[in-house]
mmCIF file of C-alpha atoms and ligand atoms in Angstrom:
data_model
loop_
_atom_site.group_PDB
_atom_site.id
_atom_site.type_symbol
_atom_site.label_atom_id
_atom_site.label_comp_id
_atom_site.label_asym_id
_atom_site.label_seq_id
_atom_site.Cartn_x
_atom_site.Cartn_y
_atom_site.Cartn_z
ATOM 1 C CA MET A 1434 94.331 125.693 87.593
ATOM 2 C CA ASN A 1435 92.576 123.406 85.138
ATOM 3 C CA GLU A 1436 95.463 122.384 82.894
ATOM 4 C CA VAL A 1437 98.919 121.283 83.973
ATOM 5 C CA GLY A 1438 101.767 122.282 81.643
ATOM 6 C CA TYR A 1439 104.521 119.658 81.678
ATOM 7 C CA GLY A 1440 108.194 119.745 80.828
ATOM 8 C CA ILE A 1441 110.357 116.651 80.397
ATOM 9 C CA ILE A 1442 114.034 116.715 81.367
ATOM 10 C CA GLY A 1443 115.992 113.865 79.784
ATOM 11 C CA CYS A 1444 114.836 112.722 76.340
ATOM 12 C CA GLY A 1445 116.234 109.181 76.139
ATOM 13 C CA THR A 1446 114.616 105.764 76.287
ATOM 14 C CA ILE A 1447 111.747 106.323 78.732
ATOM 15 C CA ALA A 1448 110.885 109.925 77.828
ATOM 16 C CA PRO A 1449 108.551 109.091 74.869
ATOM 17 C CA ILE A 1450 106.412 107.012 77.271
ATOM 18 C CA HIS A 1451 105.982 110.179 79.384
ATOM 19 C CA ALA A 1452 105.278 112.329 76.314
ATOM 20 C CA GLU A 1453 102.650 109.897 75.024
ATOM 21 C CA SER A 1454 101.034 109.647 78.470
ATOM 22 C CA ILE A 1455 100.937 113.436 78.928
ATOM 23 C CA LYS A 1456 99.331 113.691 75.463
ATOM 24 C CA ASP A 1457 96.633 111.184 76.425
ATOM 25 C CA ALA A 1458 96.004 112.399 79.985
ATOM 26 C CA GLU A 1459 93.100 114.762 80.532
ATOM 27 C CA ASN A 1460 94.070 118.285 81.739
ATOM 28 C CA ALA A 1461 97.751 117.781 80.864
ATOM 29 C CA ARG A 1462 99.822 119.341 78.082
ATOM 30 C CA LEU A 1463 103.449 118.834 77.087
ATOM 31 C CA VAL A 1464 105.033 122.288 76.725
ATOM 32 C CA ALA A 1465 108.782 121.716 76.421
ATOM 33 C CA VAL A 1466 111.524 119.118 76.696
ATOM 34 C CA SER A 1467 115.208 119.343 77.477
ATOM 35 C CA ASP A 1468 118.259 117.181 76.884
ATOM 36 C CA VAL A 1469 121.968 117.941 76.868
ATOM 37 C CA ARG A 1470 122.019 116.030 73.585
ATOM 38 C CA GLU A 1471 120.335 118.480 71.259
ATOM 39 C CA GLU A 1472 119.155 115.835 68.759
ATOM 40 C CA ASN A 1473 117.350 113.927 71.537
ATOM 41 C CA ALA A 1474 115.499 117.050 72.674
ATOM 42 C CA LYS A 1475 114.655 118.148 69.119
ATOM 43 C CA ASP A 1476 113.411 114.694 68.056
ATOM 44 C CA LEU A 1477 111.039 114.340 70.996
ATOM 45 C CA ALA A 1478 109.885 117.972 70.769
ATOM 46 C CA ALA A 1479 109.108 117.596 67.064
ATOM 47 C CA ARG A 1480 107.028 114.451 67.642
ATOM 48 C CA TYR A 1481 104.869 116.126 70.298
ATOM 49 C CA GLY A 1482 104.771 119.759 69.158
ATOM 50 C CA ALA A 1483 106.830 120.970 72.120
ATOM 51 C CA GLU A 1484 109.756 123.391 72.498
ATOM 52 C CA ALA A 1485 113.271 121.930 72.802
ATOM 53 C CA TYR A 1486 116.058 123.143 75.083
ATOM 54 C CA THR A 1487 119.558 121.873 75.783
ATOM 55 C CA ASP A 1488 119.706 123.777 79.081
ATOM 56 C CA TYR A 1489 116.982 122.638 81.453
ATOM 57 C CA THR A 1490 117.116 125.915 83.407
ATOM 58 C CA GLU A 1491 115.548 127.627 80.377
ATOM 59 C CA LEU A 1492 112.673 125.145 80.553
ATOM 60 C CA LEU A 1493 112.307 125.856 84.274
ATOM 61 C CA ALA A 1494 112.112 129.600 83.583
ATOM 62 C CA ARG A 1495 108.813 129.184 81.686
ATOM 63 C CA ASP A 1496 105.635 130.222 83.509
ATOM 64 C CA ASP A 1497 103.505 127.822 81.462
ATOM 65 C CA ILE A 1498 105.334 124.790 82.868
ATOM 66 C CA HIS A 1499 103.916 123.685 86.212
ATOM 67 C CA ALA A 1500 105.323 120.162 86.487
ATOM 68 C CA VAL A 1501 108.430 118.399 85.276
ATOM 69 C CA SER A 1502 108.970 114.738 84.429
ATOM 70 C CA LEU A 1503 112.502 113.746 85.363
ATOM 71 C CA CYS A 1504 113.680 111.145 82.817
ATOM 72 C CA ILE A 1505 117.395 111.697 83.379
ATOM 73 C CA PRO A 1506 119.761 109.020 84.769
ATOM 74 C CA SER A 1507 118.741 108.036 88.302
ATOM 75 C CA GLY A 1508 121.675 109.587 90.160
ATOM 76 C CA MET A 1509 121.151 113.063 88.649
ATOM 77 C CA ARG A 1510 117.771 113.740 90.198
ATOM 78 C CA ALA A 1511 118.778 115.301 93.524
ATOM 79 C CA GLU A 1512 120.452 118.363 91.983
ATOM 80 C CA ILE A 1513 118.096 118.784 89.026
ATOM 81 C CA GLY A 1514 115.068 118.041 91.227
ATOM 82 C CA GLU A 1515 116.183 120.698 93.725
ATOM 83 C CA ALA A 1516 116.413 123.183 90.856
ATOM 84 C CA CYS A 1517 112.883 122.222 89.756
ATOM 85 C CA ALA A 1518 111.502 122.621 93.296
ATOM 86 C CA ASN A 1519 113.290 125.965 93.750
ATOM 87 C CA ALA A 1520 111.674 127.108 90.485
ATOM 88 C CA GLY A 1521 108.259 126.164 91.935
ATOM 89 C CA LYS A 1522 107.695 123.182 89.632
ATOM 90 C CA HIS A 1523 106.027 119.967 90.759
ATOM 91 C CA ILE A 1524 108.292 116.959 90.196
ATOM 92 C CA LEU A 1525 107.341 113.596 88.754
ATOM 93 C CA SER A 1526 110.456 111.463 88.900
ATOM 94 C CA GLU A 1527 111.175 108.198 87.183
ATOM 95 C CA LYS A 1528 112.051 105.264 89.409
ATOM 96 C CA PRO A 1529 114.136 104.822 91.461
ATOM 97 C CA LEU A 1530 113.518 108.245 92.974
ATOM 98 C CA GLU A 1531 117.290 108.570 93.483
ATOM 99 C CA ILE A 1532 120.166 106.153 94.003
ATOM 100 C CA ASN A 1533 120.161 106.265 97.821
ATOM 101 C CA THR A 1534 118.008 107.532 100.684
ATOM 102 C CA LYS A 1535 120.343 110.431 101.482
ATOM 103 C CA ARG A 1536 119.805 111.866 98.017
ATOM 104 C CA ILE A 1537 116.082 111.050 98.120
ATOM 105 C CA ASP A 1538 115.817 113.079 101.325
ATOM 106 C CA ARG A 1539 117.281 116.066 99.478
ATOM 107 C CA LEU A 1540 114.435 115.778 96.978
ATOM 108 C CA ILE A 1541 111.773 115.340 99.661
ATOM 109 C CA ASN A 1542 113.116 118.314 101.634
ATOM 110 C CA ALA A 1543 113.332 120.524 98.533
ATOM 111 C CA ALA A 1544 109.745 119.656 97.567
ATOM 112 C CA ASP A 1545 108.487 120.299 101.116
ATOM 113 C CA ALA A 1546 110.386 123.586 101.428
ATOM 114 C CA ASN A 1547 108.957 124.885 98.154
ATOM 115 C CA GLY A 1548 105.432 123.535 98.592
ATOM 116 C CA VAL A 1549 105.564 121.459 95.395
ATOM 117 C CA LYS A 1550 104.450 117.882 94.881
ATOM 118 C CA LEU A 1551 106.933 115.085 94.435
ATOM 119 C CA GLY A 1552 105.825 111.879 92.768
ATOM 120 C CA CYS A 1553 107.750 108.722 91.918
ATOM 121 C CA ILE A 1554 106.831 106.625 88.898
ATOM 122 C CA PHE A 1555 105.950 103.092 89.940
ATOM 123 C CA GLN A 1556 103.497 102.302 87.175
ATOM 124 C CA PHE A 1557 102.828 98.751 88.373
ATOM 125 C CA ARG A 1558 101.054 100.207 91.421
ATOM 126 C CA PHE A 1559 98.354 101.231 88.941
ATOM 127 C CA SER A 1560 97.974 97.783 87.395
ATOM 128 C CA GLN A 1561 94.670 96.002 87.825
ATOM 129 C CA GLY A 1562 96.463 93.070 89.460
ATOM 130 C CA ALA A 1563 97.961 95.330 92.132
ATOM 131 C CA GLU A 1564 94.651 97.117 92.670
ATOM 132 C CA LYS A 1565 92.801 93.815 93.170
ATOM 133 C CA VAL A 1566 95.415 92.630 95.686
ATOM 134 C CA HIS A 1567 95.187 95.930 97.594
ATOM 135 C CA GLY A 1568 91.395 95.590 97.698
ATOM 136 C CA ALA A 1569 91.593 92.023 99.072
ATOM 137 C CA LEU A 1570 94.245 93.080 101.620
ATOM 138 C CA LYS A 1571 91.972 95.872 102.861
ATOM 139 C CA GLU A 1572 89.191 93.340 103.387
ATOM 140 C CA GLY A 1573 91.549 90.913 105.150
ATOM 141 C CA ARG A 1574 90.829 88.183 102.593
ATOM 142 C CA PHE A 1575 94.359 86.709 102.769
ATOM 143 C CA GLY A 1576 94.030 86.092 106.515
ATOM 144 C CA LYS A 1577 97.355 86.458 108.312
ATOM 145 C CA LEU A 1578 100.093 87.364 105.842
ATOM 146 C CA VAL A 1579 102.766 84.675 105.875
ATOM 147 C CA LEU A 1580 105.061 84.942 102.824
ATOM 148 C CA GLY A 1581 105.706 87.803 100.408
ATOM 149 C CA ASP A 1582 108.070 87.256 97.491
ATOM 150 C CA ALA A 1583 109.338 89.228 94.507
ATOM 151 C CA TYR A 1584 110.968 87.470 91.565
ATOM 152 C CA ILE A 1585 112.582 89.549 88.832
ATOM 153 C CA LYS A 1586 114.318 87.043 86.559
ATOM 154 C CA TRP A 1587 115.127 89.277 83.658
ATOM 155 C CA TYR A 1588 117.552 89.504 80.760
ATOM 156 C CA ARG A 1589 119.588 92.532 79.757
ATOM 157 C CA SER A 1590 122.155 92.182 77.014
ATOM 158 C CA GLN A 1591 125.704 93.491 77.296
ATOM 159 C CA ALA A 1592 124.693 95.967 74.538
ATOM 160 C CA TYR A 1593 122.024 97.381 76.867
ATOM 161 C CA TYR A 1594 124.605 98.159 79.546
ATOM 162 C CA ASP A 1595 127.017 99.515 76.927
ATOM 163 C CA SER A 1596 124.315 101.806 75.476
ATOM 164 C CA GLY A 1597 124.765 104.517 78.125
ATOM 165 C CA ALA A 1598 127.867 105.435 80.115
ATOM 166 C CA TRP A 1599 125.734 105.799 83.261
ATOM 167 C CA ARG A 1600 124.279 102.288 83.114
ATOM 168 C CA GLY A 1601 125.705 99.843 85.613
ATOM 169 C CA THR A 1602 127.601 102.552 87.525
ATOM 170 C CA ARG A 1603 127.304 103.059 91.276
ATOM 171 C CA GLU A 1604 127.181 106.831 90.952
ATOM 172 C CA LEU A 1605 124.374 107.159 88.417
ATOM 173 C CA ASP A 1606 122.536 103.791 88.305
ATOM 174 C CA GLY A 1607 123.061 103.274 92.040
ATOM 175 C CA GLY A 1608 122.920 99.503 91.699
ATOM 176 C CA GLY A 1609 122.109 96.799 89.207
ATOM 177 C CA CYS A 1610 119.292 94.314 88.795
ATOM 178 C CA LEU A 1611 117.647 95.396 92.069
ATOM 179 C CA MET A 1612 118.060 99.182 92.031
ATOM 180 C CA ASN A 1613 117.288 99.638 88.353
ATOM 181 C CA GLN A 1614 115.048 96.736 87.304
ATOM 182 C CA GLY A 1615 113.747 94.989 90.427
ATOM 183 C CA VAL A 1616 112.772 98.208 92.175
ATOM 184 C CA HIS A 1617 109.266 98.056 90.622
ATOM 185 C CA GLN A 1618 108.394 94.695 92.170
ATOM 186 C CA ILE A 1619 110.184 95.511 95.421
ATOM 187 C CA ASP A 1620 107.997 98.599 95.684
ATOM 188 C CA LEU A 1621 104.898 96.527 94.967
ATOM 189 C CA LEU A 1622 105.872 93.944 97.573
ATOM 190 C CA ILE A 1623 106.286 96.673 100.212
ATOM 191 C CA SER A 1624 102.994 98.248 99.187
ATOM 192 C CA PHE A 1625 101.319 94.849 99.879
ATOM 193 C CA PHE A 1626 103.177 93.730 103.024
ATOM 194 C CA GLY A 1627 104.366 96.982 104.589
ATOM 195 C CA LYS A 1628 107.940 97.771 105.485
ATOM 196 C CA VAL A 1629 110.727 95.234 105.937
ATOM 197 C CA LYS A 1630 112.329 94.989 109.380
ATOM 198 C CA GLU A 1631 115.367 92.797 108.689
ATOM 199 C CA VAL A 1632 117.227 91.477 105.683
ATOM 200 C CA THR A 1633 120.143 89.226 104.795
ATOM 201 C CA ALA A 1634 121.363 89.136 101.222
ATOM 202 C CA GLN A 1635 123.962 88.205 98.650
ATOM 203 C CA THR A 1636 124.767 89.794 95.296
ATOM 204 C CA ALA A 1637 127.077 88.940 92.403
ATOM 205 C CA LEU A 1638 128.078 89.982 88.913
ATOM 206 C CA VAL A 1639 127.901 86.834 86.812
ATOM 207 C CA ALA A 1640 127.168 87.564 83.160
ATOM 208 C CA HIS A 1641 128.159 91.100 82.193
ATOM 209 C CA THR A 1642 131.452 92.958 81.953
ATOM 210 C CA GLY A 1643 132.346 96.518 82.922
ATOM 211 C CA LEU A 1644 129.588 96.871 85.533
ATOM 212 C CA GLU A 1645 130.206 98.215 89.044
ATOM 213 C CA VAL A 1646 126.930 96.678 90.195
ATOM 214 C CA GLU A 1647 125.161 93.329 90.538
ATOM 215 C CA ASP A 1648 123.330 91.325 87.888
ATOM 216 C CA LEU A 1649 122.265 88.668 90.394
ATOM 217 C CA ALA A 1650 120.856 89.044 93.907
ATOM 218 C CA THR A 1651 118.925 87.114 96.519
ATOM 219 C CA ALA A 1652 117.582 88.431 99.813
ATOM 220 C CA MET A 1653 115.695 86.934 102.748
ATOM 221 C CA LEU A 1654 113.242 89.323 104.375
ATOM 222 C CA THR A 1655 111.358 89.682 107.630
ATOM 223 C CA PHE A 1656 108.559 92.230 107.403
ATOM 224 C CA GLU A 1657 107.487 94.449 110.313
ATOM 225 C CA ASN A 1658 104.199 92.514 110.384
ATOM 226 C CA GLY A 1659 106.098 89.257 111.055
ATOM 227 C CA ALA A 1660 105.690 87.780 107.567
ATOM 228 C CA MET A 1661 108.783 86.485 105.787
ATOM 229 C CA GLY A 1662 109.762 86.578 102.156
ATOM 230 C CA VAL A 1663 112.438 86.467 99.513
ATOM 231 C CA ILE A 1664 113.595 88.637 96.669
ATOM 232 C CA GLU A 1665 115.352 87.047 93.696
ATOM 233 C CA GLY A 1666 116.577 89.408 91.029
ATOM 234 C CA SER A 1667 118.751 89.127 87.966
ATOM 235 C CA THR A 1668 119.424 90.616 84.558
ATOM 236 C CA ALA A 1669 121.511 87.587 83.583
ATOM 237 C CA ILE A 1670 118.726 85.095 82.852
ATOM 238 C CA TYR A 1671 117.904 84.319 79.245
ATOM 239 C CA PRO A 1672 115.298 84.869 77.865
ATOM 240 C CA GLY A 1673 113.816 86.778 80.848
ATOM 241 C CA HIS A 1674 110.578 85.892 82.605
ATOM 242 C CA ALA A 1675 107.524 87.823 83.731
ATOM 243 C CA ALA A 1676 108.246 89.757 86.954
ATOM 244 C CA ARG A 1677 106.300 88.165 89.782
ATOM 245 C CA VAL A 1678 105.088 89.295 93.178
ATOM 246 C CA GLU A 1679 103.517 86.625 95.383
ATOM 247 C CA VAL A 1680 101.191 87.242 98.325
ATOM 248 C CA HIS A 1681 100.532 84.258 100.572
ATOM 249 C CA GLY A 1682 98.381 84.227 103.669
ATOM 250 C CA THR A 1683 96.603 81.745 105.914
ATOM 251 C CA ALA A 1684 93.339 82.288 104.001
ATOM 252 C CA GLY A 1685 94.394 83.061 100.441
ATOM 253 C CA SER A 1686 97.093 83.546 97.822
ATOM 254 C CA ALA A 1687 97.578 85.852 94.848
ATOM 255 C CA ILE A 1688 100.329 86.179 92.268
ATOM 256 C CA VAL A 1689 100.828 89.293 90.161
ATOM 257 C CA GLU A 1690 102.876 88.848 86.972
ATOM 258 C CA ASP A 1691 103.813 91.972 85.024
ATOM 259 C CA GLY A 1692 100.829 93.685 86.635
ATOM 260 C CA ASN A 1693 98.474 90.867 85.698
ATOM 261 C CA LEU A 1694 96.902 88.443 88.179
ATOM 262 C CA SER A 1695 98.056 84.921 87.396
ATOM 263 C CA TYR A 1696 96.786 83.315 90.606
ATOM 264 C CA TRP A 1697 93.848 84.288 92.803
ATOM 265 C CA GLN A 1698 92.430 81.839 95.330
ATOM 266 C CA PHE A 1699 90.787 82.233 98.741
ATOM 267 C CA GLN A 1700 89.545 79.836 101.379
ATOM 268 C CA GLU A 1701 86.256 81.693 101.153
ATOM 269 C CA ASP A 1702 85.727 81.935 97.426
ATOM 270 C CA ARG A 1703 83.220 84.536 96.243
ATOM 271 C CA PRO A 1704 81.172 84.386 93.034
ATOM 272 C CA GLU A 1705 83.173 87.311 91.585
ATOM 273 C CA ASP A 1706 86.490 85.466 92.073
ATOM 274 C CA GLU A 1707 85.864 83.203 89.103
ATOM 275 C CA ALA A 1708 85.189 86.255 86.924
ATOM 276 C CA ILE A 1709 88.360 87.908 88.236
ATOM 277 C CA ARG A 1710 90.403 84.804 87.365
ATOM 278 C CA ALA A 1711 88.895 84.706 83.879
ATOM 279 C CA ALA A 1712 89.387 88.436 83.274
ATOM 280 C CA PHE A 1713 93.042 88.371 84.233
ATOM 281 C CA ALA A 1714 94.032 85.358 82.150
ATOM 282 C CA GLY A 1715 96.172 86.343 79.171
ATOM 283 C CA GLU A 1716 98.467 89.227 78.374
ATOM 284 C CA GLY A 1717 98.365 92.311 80.578
ATOM 285 C CA ASP A 1718 97.949 95.900 79.440
ATOM 286 C CA PHE A 1719 101.330 97.066 80.757
ATOM 287 C CA GLY A 1720 103.727 94.979 78.668
ATOM 288 C CA SER A 1721 106.812 93.333 80.129
ATOM 289 C CA GLY A 1722 110.361 94.448 80.816
ATOM 290 C CA ALA A 1723 111.555 90.833 80.978
ATOM 291 C CA ALA A 1724 113.873 90.871 77.988
ATOM 292 C CA ASP A 1725 114.237 94.508 77.103
ATOM 293 C CA PRO A 1726 113.572 97.804 78.919
ATOM 294 C CA ILE A 1727 111.255 99.372 76.439
ATOM 295 C CA SER A 1728 110.281 97.547 73.238
ATOM 296 C CA SER A 1729 107.300 95.784 74.787
ATOM 297 C CA LEU A 1730 106.531 98.396 77.454
ATOM 298 C CA LYS A 1731 103.096 99.941 76.932
ATOM 299 C CA HIS A 1732 102.326 103.442 78.158
ATOM 300 C CA GLU A 1733 99.100 102.496 79.967
ATOM 301 C CA GLY A 1734 100.775 102.356 83.397
ATOM 302 C CA HIS A 1735 102.475 105.723 83.035
ATOM 303 C CA LEU A 1736 99.229 107.172 81.672
ATOM 304 C CA ARG A 1737 97.315 106.117 84.797
ATOM 305 C CA GLN A 1738 100.010 107.512 87.072
ATOM 306 C CA ILE A 1739 100.314 110.790 85.126
ATOM 307 C CA ARG A 1740 96.520 111.173 85.295
ATOM 308 C CA ASP A 1741 96.747 110.788 89.077
ATOM 309 C CA PHE A 1742 99.665 113.219 89.375
ATOM 310 C CA THR A 1743 97.923 115.806 87.187
ATOM 311 C CA GLN A 1744 94.729 115.604 89.250
ATOM 312 C CA ALA A 1745 96.777 115.765 92.473
ATOM 313 C CA ILE A 1746 98.121 119.137 91.295
ATOM 314 C CA ILE A 1747 94.715 120.421 90.179
ATOM 315 C CA GLU A 1748 92.949 119.261 93.358
ATOM 316 C CA ASP A 1749 95.924 120.105 95.589
ATOM 317 C CA ARG A 1750 96.093 116.644 97.125
ATOM 318 C CA MET A 1751 98.840 114.068 97.579
ATOM 319 C CA PRO A 1752 99.708 111.963 94.529
ATOM 320 C CA ALA A 1753 99.154 108.204 94.935
ATOM 321 C CA VAL A 1754 102.914 107.561 95.033
ATOM 322 C CA ASP A 1755 104.658 110.519 96.666
ATOM 323 C CA GLY A 1756 108.332 110.933 97.559
ATOM 324 C CA ARG A 1757 108.038 109.222 100.934
ATOM 325 C CA GLU A 1758 106.348 106.220 99.308
ATOM 326 C CA GLY A 1759 109.009 106.154 96.605
ATOM 327 C CA ARG A 1760 111.719 106.072 99.288
ATOM 328 C CA HIS A 1761 110.757 102.686 100.820
ATOM 329 C CA ALA A 1762 112.029 100.461 98.010
ATOM 330 C CA VAL A 1763 115.366 102.280 97.809
ATOM 331 C CA ALA A 1764 115.789 102.027 101.603
ATOM 332 C CA LEU A 1765 115.289 98.255 101.381
ATOM 333 C CA ILE A 1766 117.677 97.870 98.432
ATOM 334 C CA GLU A 1767 120.259 99.937 100.328
ATOM 335 C CA ALA A 1768 119.950 97.498 103.255
ATOM 336 C CA ILE A 1769 120.262 94.534 100.856
ATOM 337 C CA TYR A 1770 123.507 95.993 99.468
ATOM 338 C CA GLU A 1771 124.802 96.632 102.978
ATOM 339 C CA SER A 1772 124.116 93.012 103.921
ATOM 340 C CA ALA A 1773 125.679 91.649 100.731
ATOM 341 C CA ASP A 1774 128.769 93.872 101.131
ATOM 342 C CA ASN A 1775 129.223 92.464 104.648
ATOM 343 C CA GLY A 1776 129.086 88.753 103.933
ATOM 344 C CA GLY A 1777 125.316 88.456 104.319
ATOM 345 C CA LYS A 1778 125.121 89.947 107.816
ATOM 346 C CA ARG A 1779 121.618 90.610 109.115
ATOM 347 C CA VAL A 1780 120.739 94.286 108.568
ATOM 348 C CA THR A 1781 117.959 95.979 110.519
ATOM 349 C CA LEU A 1782 116.155 98.761 108.700
HETATM 350 N N1 LIG B 410 109.350 103.161 84.668
HETATM 351 C C1 LIG B 410 109.990 102.376 83.818
HETATM 352 O O1 LIG B 410 109.480 101.302 83.451
HETATM 353 C C2 LIG B 410 111.346 102.798 83.295
HETATM 354 C C3 LIG B 410 111.857 102.214 82.125
HETATM 355 C C4 LIG B 410 113.104 102.650 81.665
HETATM 356 C C5 LIG B 410 113.832 103.614 82.369
HETATM 357 N N2 LIG B 410 113.316 104.147 83.527
HETATM 358 C C6 LIG B 410 114.068 105.143 84.324
HETATM 359 O O2 LIG B 410 114.181 106.338 83.559
HETATM 360 C C7 LIG B 410 115.426 106.987 83.809
HETATM 361 C C8 LIG B 410 116.116 107.252 82.466
HETATM 362 O O3 LIG B 410 116.405 105.991 81.862
HETATM 363 P P1 LIG B 410 116.579 105.867 80.293
HETATM 364 O O4 LIG B 410 116.697 104.409 80.017
HETATM 365 O O5 LIG B 410 115.549 106.672 79.571
HETATM 366 O O6 LIG B 410 118.017 106.543 80.123
HETATM 367 P P2 LIG B 410 118.658 107.134 78.779
HETATM 368 O O7 LIG B 410 120.125 107.141 78.973
HETATM 369 O O8 LIG B 410 118.099 106.432 77.587
HETATM 370 O O9 LIG B 410 118.107 108.639 78.761
HETATM 371 C C9 LIG B 410 118.562 109.630 79.649
HETATM 372 C C10 LIG B 410 118.605 110.955 78.907
HETATM 373 O O10 LIG B 410 118.950 112.002 79.838
HETATM 374 C C11 LIG B 410 119.782 112.909 79.152
HETATM 375 N N3 LIG B 410 120.504 113.767 80.099
HETATM 376 C C12 LIG B 410 121.596 113.483 80.825
HETATM 377 N N4 LIG B 410 121.942 114.573 81.574
HETATM 378 C C13 LIG B 410 121.027 115.541 81.327
HETATM 379 C C14 LIG B 410 120.841 116.876 81.786
HETATM 380 N N5 LIG B 410 121.674 117.426 82.670
HETATM 381 N N6 LIG B 410 119.798 117.594 81.295
HETATM 382 C C15 LIG B 410 118.966 117.037 80.372
HETATM 383 N N7 LIG B 410 119.097 115.788 79.907
HETATM 384 C C16 LIG B 410 120.110 115.043 80.377
HETATM 385 C C17 LIG B 410 120.672 112.013 78.299
HETATM 386 O O11 LIG B 410 121.303 112.734 77.245
HETATM 387 C C18 LIG B 410 119.674 110.979 77.802
HETATM 388 O O12 LIG B 410 119.073 111.366 76.587
HETATM 389 C C19 LIG B 410 116.217 106.059 84.730
HETATM 390 O O13 LIG B 410 116.163 106.541 86.040
HETATM 391 C C20 LIG B 410 115.501 104.720 84.625
HETATM 392 O O14 LIG B 410 115.565 103.988 85.834
HETATM 393 C C21 LIG B 410 112.086 103.771 83.981
#
């Protein structure tokens, strides 16, 4: 195969970012889109010269579709993903992969059983800031890892939560400021530090009405490698700040903000470090979700990940972020909720 035909299921807020990325990615072509709301499907299809369906099973019946982007509400992906896998389609799911690990395992098992690839969108993994940190980690430049923190101090208006019946529900959003918004940085933190061993946490709903989930959360972490850390997340903070992941070790520190390096310092400075600091100053190429989910989001991150997923299909290799990778952040958030629901008790993962 030298061209991957894509379908998109769910034509709401994030879907145009997928359509634009598929258009720009080499060896990828958008064939059809589907949404239960006909006008959503038709609008997106018209903009990208694709076919529109209201019933996604018709999209899955097409032989010229090899992979499907799942842009539906988070808690709908197990059933629809199973249908995709059973139809032999590779699955690229939006984050979080599903709303809990039990439902994620259904997706992983369905993909394995049908021999299709399962990828989870975590576009910040493809940011230059994250790539630089991964490179320095591989070389041991941070020394012993000591503290790893994720700060997601964001703002979402009441109108945002009111804009979709699924938003802020346990069944379809799966959680609030951590499961929906903070999951990106939580994933990044785990990709830097490895898995978390123990957590204690608290959550609250402080600024929005009608939500079944949290808009404020803090968690204290112990990683399997012995490092400690914290997660602070909110969608109640005006005006919303850049999402930050901090990596601190005995020999160096780095801070990634919205995918951009904002701090980069090592005990053993190298000549290229100054150039790295200079290159990363200023606005990043991914945009920010600080105040709004989409208006400032650029498609560069999705484009890089869709390029990788497309090549993974063509070369028959694993995508950079597969289903098992996508599962880690949700497993940690599940443990955070368990701790918070039980008065902050220590939960072992
Ligand atoms: N990676 C990112 O930065 C990012 C940003 C925003 C949203 N997301 C994720 O994308 C997913 C969708 O979020 P959104 O904000 O676009 O939601 P949305 O509500 O704007 O869009 C969801 C769409 O799915 C459609 N839909 C529902 N059931 C369907 C079905 N059975 N078949 C076909 N279509 C169906 C709805 O009609 C709607 O148009 C969520 O999981 C969210 O977490 C990711």
